[in-house]
JSON list of C-alpha atoms in Angstrom, two decimals:
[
{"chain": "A", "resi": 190, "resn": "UNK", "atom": "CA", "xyz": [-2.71, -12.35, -1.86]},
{"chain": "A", "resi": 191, "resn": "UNK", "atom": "CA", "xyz": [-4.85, -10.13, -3.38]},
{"chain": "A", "resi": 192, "resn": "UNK", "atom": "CA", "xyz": [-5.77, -6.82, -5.17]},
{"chain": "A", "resi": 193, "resn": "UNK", "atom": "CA", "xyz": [-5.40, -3.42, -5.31]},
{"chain": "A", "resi": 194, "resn": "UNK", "atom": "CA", "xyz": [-7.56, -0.26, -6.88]},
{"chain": "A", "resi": 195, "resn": "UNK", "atom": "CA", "xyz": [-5.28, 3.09, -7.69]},
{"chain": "A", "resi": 196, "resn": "UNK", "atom": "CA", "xyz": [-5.09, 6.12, -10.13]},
{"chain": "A", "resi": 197, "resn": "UNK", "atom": "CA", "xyz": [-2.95, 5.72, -12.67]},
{"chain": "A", "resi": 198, "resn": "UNK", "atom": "CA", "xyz": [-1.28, 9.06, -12.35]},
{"chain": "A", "resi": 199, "resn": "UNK", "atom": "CA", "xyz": [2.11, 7.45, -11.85]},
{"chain": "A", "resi": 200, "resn": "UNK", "atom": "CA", "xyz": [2.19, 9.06, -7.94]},
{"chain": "A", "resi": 201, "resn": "UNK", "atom": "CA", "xyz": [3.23, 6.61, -5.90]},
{"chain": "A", "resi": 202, "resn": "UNK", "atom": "CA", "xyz": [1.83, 8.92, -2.89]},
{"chain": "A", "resi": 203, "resn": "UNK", "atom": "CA", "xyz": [-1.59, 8.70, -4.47]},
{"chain": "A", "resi": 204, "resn": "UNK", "atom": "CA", "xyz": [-4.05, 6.66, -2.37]},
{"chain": "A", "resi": 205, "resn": "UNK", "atom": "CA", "xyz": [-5.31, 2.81, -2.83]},
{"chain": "A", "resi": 206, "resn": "UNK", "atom": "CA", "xyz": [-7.77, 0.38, -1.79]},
{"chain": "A", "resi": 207, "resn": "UNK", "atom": "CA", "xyz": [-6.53, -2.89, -1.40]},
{"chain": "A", "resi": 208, "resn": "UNK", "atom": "CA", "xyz": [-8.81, -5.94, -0.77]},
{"chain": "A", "resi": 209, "resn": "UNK", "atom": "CA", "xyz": [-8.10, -9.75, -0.15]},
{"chain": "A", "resi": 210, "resn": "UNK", "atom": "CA", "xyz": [-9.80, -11.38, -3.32]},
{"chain": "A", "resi": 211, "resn": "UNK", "atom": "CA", "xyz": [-12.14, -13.11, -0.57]},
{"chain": "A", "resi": 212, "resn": "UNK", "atom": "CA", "xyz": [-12.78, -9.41, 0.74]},
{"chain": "A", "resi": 213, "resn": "UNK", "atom": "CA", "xyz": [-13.54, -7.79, -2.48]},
{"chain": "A", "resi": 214, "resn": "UNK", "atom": "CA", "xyz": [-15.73, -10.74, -4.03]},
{"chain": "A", "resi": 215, "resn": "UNK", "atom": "CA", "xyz": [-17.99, -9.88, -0.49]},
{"chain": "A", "resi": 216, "resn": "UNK", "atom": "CA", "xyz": [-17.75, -6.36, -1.23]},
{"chain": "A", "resi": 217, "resn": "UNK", "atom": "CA", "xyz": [-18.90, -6.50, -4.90]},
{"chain": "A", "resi": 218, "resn": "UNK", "atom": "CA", "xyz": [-22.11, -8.97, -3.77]},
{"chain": "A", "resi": 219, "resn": "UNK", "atom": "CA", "xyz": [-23.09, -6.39, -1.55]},
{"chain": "A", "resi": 220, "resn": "UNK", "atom": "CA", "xyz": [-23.43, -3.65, -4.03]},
{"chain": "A", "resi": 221, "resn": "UNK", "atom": "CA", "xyz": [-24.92, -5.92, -6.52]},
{"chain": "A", "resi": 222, "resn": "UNK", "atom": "CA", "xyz": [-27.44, -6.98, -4.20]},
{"chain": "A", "resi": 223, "resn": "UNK", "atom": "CA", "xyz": [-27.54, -3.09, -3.12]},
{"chain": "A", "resi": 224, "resn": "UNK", "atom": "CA", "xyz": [-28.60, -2.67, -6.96]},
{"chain": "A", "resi": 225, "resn": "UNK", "atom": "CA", "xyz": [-31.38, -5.62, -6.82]},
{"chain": "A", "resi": 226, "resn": "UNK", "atom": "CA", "xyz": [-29.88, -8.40, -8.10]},
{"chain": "A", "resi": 227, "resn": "UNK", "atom": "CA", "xyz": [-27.37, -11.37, -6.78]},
{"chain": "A", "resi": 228, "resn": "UNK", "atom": "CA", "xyz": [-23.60, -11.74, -8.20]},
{"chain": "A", "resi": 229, "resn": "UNK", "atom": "CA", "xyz": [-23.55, -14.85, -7.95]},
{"chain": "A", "resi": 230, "resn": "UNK", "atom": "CA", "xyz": [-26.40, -15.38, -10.81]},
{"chain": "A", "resi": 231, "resn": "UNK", "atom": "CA", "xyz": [-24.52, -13.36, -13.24]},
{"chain": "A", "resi": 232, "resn": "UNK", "atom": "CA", "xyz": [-22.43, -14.46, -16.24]},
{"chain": "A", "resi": 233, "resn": "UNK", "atom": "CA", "xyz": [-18.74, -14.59, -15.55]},
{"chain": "A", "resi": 234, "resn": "UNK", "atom": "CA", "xyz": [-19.71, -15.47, -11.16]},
{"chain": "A", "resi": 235, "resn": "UNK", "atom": "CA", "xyz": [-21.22, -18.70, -11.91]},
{"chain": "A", "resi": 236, "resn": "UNK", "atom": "CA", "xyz": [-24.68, -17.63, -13.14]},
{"chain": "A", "resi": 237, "resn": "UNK", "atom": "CA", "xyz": [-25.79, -17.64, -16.49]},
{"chain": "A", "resi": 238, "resn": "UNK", "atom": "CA", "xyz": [-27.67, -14.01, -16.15]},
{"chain": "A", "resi": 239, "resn": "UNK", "atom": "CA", "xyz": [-26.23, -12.10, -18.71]},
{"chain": "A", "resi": 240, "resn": "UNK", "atom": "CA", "xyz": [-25.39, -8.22, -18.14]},
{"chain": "A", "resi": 241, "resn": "UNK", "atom": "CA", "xyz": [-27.99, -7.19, -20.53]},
{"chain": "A", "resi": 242, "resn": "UNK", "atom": "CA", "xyz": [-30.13, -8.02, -18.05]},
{"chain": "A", "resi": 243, "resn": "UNK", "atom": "CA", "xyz": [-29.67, -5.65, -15.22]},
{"chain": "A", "resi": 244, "resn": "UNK", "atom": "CA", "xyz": [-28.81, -1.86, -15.64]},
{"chain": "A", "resi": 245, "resn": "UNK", "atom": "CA", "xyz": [-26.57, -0.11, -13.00]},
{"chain": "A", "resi": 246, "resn": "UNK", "atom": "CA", "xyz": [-24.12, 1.72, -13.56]},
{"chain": "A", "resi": 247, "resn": "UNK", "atom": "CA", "xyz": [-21.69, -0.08, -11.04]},
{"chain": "A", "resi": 248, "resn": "UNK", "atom": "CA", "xyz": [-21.56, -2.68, -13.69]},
{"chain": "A", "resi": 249, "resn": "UNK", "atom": "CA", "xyz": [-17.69, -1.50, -14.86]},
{"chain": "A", "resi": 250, "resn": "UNK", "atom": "CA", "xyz": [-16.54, -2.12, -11.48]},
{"chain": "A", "resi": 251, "resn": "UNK", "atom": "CA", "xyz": [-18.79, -5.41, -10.48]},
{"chain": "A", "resi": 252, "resn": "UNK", "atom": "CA", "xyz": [-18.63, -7.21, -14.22]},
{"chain": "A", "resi": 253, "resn": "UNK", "atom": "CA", "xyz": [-14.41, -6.62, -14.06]},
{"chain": "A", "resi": 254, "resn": "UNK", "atom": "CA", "xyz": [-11.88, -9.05, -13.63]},
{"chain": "A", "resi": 255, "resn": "UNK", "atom": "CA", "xyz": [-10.29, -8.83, -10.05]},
{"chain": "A", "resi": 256, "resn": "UNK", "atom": "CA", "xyz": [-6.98, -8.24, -10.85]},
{"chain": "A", "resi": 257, "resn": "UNK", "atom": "CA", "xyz": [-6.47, -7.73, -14.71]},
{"chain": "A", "resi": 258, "resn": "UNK", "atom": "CA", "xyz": [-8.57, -6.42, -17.48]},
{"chain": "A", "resi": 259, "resn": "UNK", "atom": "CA", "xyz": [-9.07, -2.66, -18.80]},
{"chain": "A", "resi": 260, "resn": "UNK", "atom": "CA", "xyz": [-8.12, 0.12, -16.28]},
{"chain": "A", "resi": 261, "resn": "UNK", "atom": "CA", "xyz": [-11.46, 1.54, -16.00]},
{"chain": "A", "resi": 262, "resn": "UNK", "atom": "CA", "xyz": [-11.73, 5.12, -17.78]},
{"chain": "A", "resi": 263, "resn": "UNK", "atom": "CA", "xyz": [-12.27, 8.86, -15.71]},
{"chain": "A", "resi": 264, "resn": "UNK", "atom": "CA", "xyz": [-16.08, 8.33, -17.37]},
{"chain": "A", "resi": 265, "resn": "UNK", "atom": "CA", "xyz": [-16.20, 5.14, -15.89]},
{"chain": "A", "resi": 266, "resn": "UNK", "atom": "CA", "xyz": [-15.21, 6.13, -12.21]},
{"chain": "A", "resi": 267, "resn": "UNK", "atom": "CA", "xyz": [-17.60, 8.93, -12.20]},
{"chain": "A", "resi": 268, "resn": "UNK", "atom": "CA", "xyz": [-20.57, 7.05, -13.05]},
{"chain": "A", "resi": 269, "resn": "UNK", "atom": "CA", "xyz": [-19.86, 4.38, -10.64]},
{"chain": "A", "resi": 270, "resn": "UNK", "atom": "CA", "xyz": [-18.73, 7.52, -8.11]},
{"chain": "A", "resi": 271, "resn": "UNK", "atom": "CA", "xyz": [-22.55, 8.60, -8.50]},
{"chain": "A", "resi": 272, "resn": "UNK", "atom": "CA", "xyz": [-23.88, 5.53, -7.51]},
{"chain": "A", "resi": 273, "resn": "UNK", "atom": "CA", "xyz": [-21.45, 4.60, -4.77]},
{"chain": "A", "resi": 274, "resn": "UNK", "atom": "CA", "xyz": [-22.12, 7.50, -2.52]},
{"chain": "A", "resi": 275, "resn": "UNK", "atom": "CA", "xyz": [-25.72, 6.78, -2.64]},
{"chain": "A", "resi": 276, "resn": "UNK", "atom": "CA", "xyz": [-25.48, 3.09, -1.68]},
{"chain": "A", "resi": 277, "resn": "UNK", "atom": "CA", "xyz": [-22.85, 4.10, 1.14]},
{"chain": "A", "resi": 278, "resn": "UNK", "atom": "CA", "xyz": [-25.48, 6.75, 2.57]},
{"chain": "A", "resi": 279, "resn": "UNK", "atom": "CA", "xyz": [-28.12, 3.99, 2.20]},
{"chain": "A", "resi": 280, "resn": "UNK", "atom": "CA", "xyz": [-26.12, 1.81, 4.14]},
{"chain": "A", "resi": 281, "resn": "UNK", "atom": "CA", "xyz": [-24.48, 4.45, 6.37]},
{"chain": "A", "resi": 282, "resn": "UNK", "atom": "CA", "xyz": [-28.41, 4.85, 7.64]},
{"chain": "A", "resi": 283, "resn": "UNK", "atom": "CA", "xyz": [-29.09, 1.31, 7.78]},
{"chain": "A", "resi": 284, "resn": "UNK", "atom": "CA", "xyz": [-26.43, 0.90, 10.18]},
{"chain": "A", "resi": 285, "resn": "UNK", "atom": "CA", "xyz": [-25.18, -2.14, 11.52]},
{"chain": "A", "resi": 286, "resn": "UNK", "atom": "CA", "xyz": [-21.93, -4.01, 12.62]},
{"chain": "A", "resi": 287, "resn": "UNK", "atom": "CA", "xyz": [-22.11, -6.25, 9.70]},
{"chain": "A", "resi": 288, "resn": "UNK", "atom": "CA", "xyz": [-22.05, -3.01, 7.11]},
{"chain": "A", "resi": 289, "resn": "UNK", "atom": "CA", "xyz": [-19.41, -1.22, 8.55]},
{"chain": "A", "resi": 290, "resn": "UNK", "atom": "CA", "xyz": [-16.13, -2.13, 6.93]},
{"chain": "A", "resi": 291, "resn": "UNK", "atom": "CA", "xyz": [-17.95, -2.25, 3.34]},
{"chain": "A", "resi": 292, "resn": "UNK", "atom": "CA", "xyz": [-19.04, 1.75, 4.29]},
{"chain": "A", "resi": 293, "resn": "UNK", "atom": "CA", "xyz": [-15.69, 2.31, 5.28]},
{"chain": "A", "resi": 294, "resn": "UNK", "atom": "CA", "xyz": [-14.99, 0.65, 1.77]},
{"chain": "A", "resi": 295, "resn": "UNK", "atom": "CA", "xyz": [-16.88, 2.29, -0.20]},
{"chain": "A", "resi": 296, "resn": "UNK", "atom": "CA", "xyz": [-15.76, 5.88, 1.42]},
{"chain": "A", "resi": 297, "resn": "UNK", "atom": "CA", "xyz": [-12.42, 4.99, 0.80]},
{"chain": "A", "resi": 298, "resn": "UNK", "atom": "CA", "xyz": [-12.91, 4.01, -3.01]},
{"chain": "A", "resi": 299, "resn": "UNK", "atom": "CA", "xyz": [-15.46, 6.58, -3.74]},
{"chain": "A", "resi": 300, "resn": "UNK", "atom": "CA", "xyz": [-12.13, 9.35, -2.45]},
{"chain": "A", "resi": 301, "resn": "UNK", "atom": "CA", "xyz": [-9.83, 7.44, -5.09]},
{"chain": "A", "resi": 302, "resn": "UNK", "atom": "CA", "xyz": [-12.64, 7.72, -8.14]},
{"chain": "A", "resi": 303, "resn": "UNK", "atom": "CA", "xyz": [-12.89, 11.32, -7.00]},
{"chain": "A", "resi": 304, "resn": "UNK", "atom": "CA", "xyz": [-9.12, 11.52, -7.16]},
{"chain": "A", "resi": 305, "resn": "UNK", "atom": "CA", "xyz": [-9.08, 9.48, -11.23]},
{"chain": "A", "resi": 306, "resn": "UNK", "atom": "CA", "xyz": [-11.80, 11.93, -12.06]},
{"chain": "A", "resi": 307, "resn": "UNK", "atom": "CA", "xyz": [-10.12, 15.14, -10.78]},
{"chain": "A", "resi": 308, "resn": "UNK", "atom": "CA", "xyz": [-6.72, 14.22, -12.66]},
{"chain": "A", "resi": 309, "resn": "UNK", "atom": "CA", "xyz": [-8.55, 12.45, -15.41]},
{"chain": "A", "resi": 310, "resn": "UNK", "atom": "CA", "xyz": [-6.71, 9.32, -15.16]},
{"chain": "A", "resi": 311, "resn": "UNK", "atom": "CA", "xyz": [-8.01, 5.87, -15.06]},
{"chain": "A", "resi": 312, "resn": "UNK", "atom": "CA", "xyz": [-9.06, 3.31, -11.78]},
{"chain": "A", "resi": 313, "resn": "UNK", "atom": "CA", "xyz": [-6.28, 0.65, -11.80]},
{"chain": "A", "resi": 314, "resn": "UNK", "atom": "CA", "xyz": [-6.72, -3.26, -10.70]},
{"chain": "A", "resi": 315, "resn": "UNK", "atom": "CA", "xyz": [-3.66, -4.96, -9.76]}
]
């Protein structure tokens, strides 16, 4: 089991990202902590933080369901596209075994917002 990010252009061809939940829940705690804060405090992970609290603007990807919820919007994916890149170069130089498959991650989704934003269709979670 688990989930899978795509443009909703209807292309089957197009690429994905797929992630076990397990895999994407690590994923997602890495950015967030990339951004300063920890997941795992944060309304809707088991914390009471609410999302007022922090500003990033990774939030429509890291305060989303993992499998349902809006698609999120061309707008959306190039705001988060912004920020992605950066925190992939930030963790391309930090190297490391450990960071590896979430740079390869984020490379990979970062190409599929580029993609939604190019054909101004929305990210898709299934």
């Amino acid at each position: 089991m688990g989930l899978v990010l795509f443009p909703g252009d209807g292309d089957n061809s197009s690429p994905d990202i797929s992630w076990s939940y397990s895999g994407f829940a690590m994923f997602r705690r890495r950015l967030a902590e990339a951004e300063g804060f920890v997941l795992s405090e944060m309304w809707g992970f088991g914390g009471e933080r609410p999302w007022s609290e922090v500003s990033t603007p990774l939030e429509p990807l890291l305060d989303h369901p993992d499998d349902s919820g809006d698609d999120l919007s061309p707008a959306e994916c190039a705001s988060i596209l912004v920020r992605l890149d950066a925190i992939g170069d930030q963790w391309a130089r930090e190297g490391g075994d450990l960071l590896q498959q979430h740079i390869k991650d984020a490379r990979r989704l970062a190409g599929i917002l580029r993609l939604c934003i190019e054909k101004g269709v929305p990210l898709v979670f299934l």
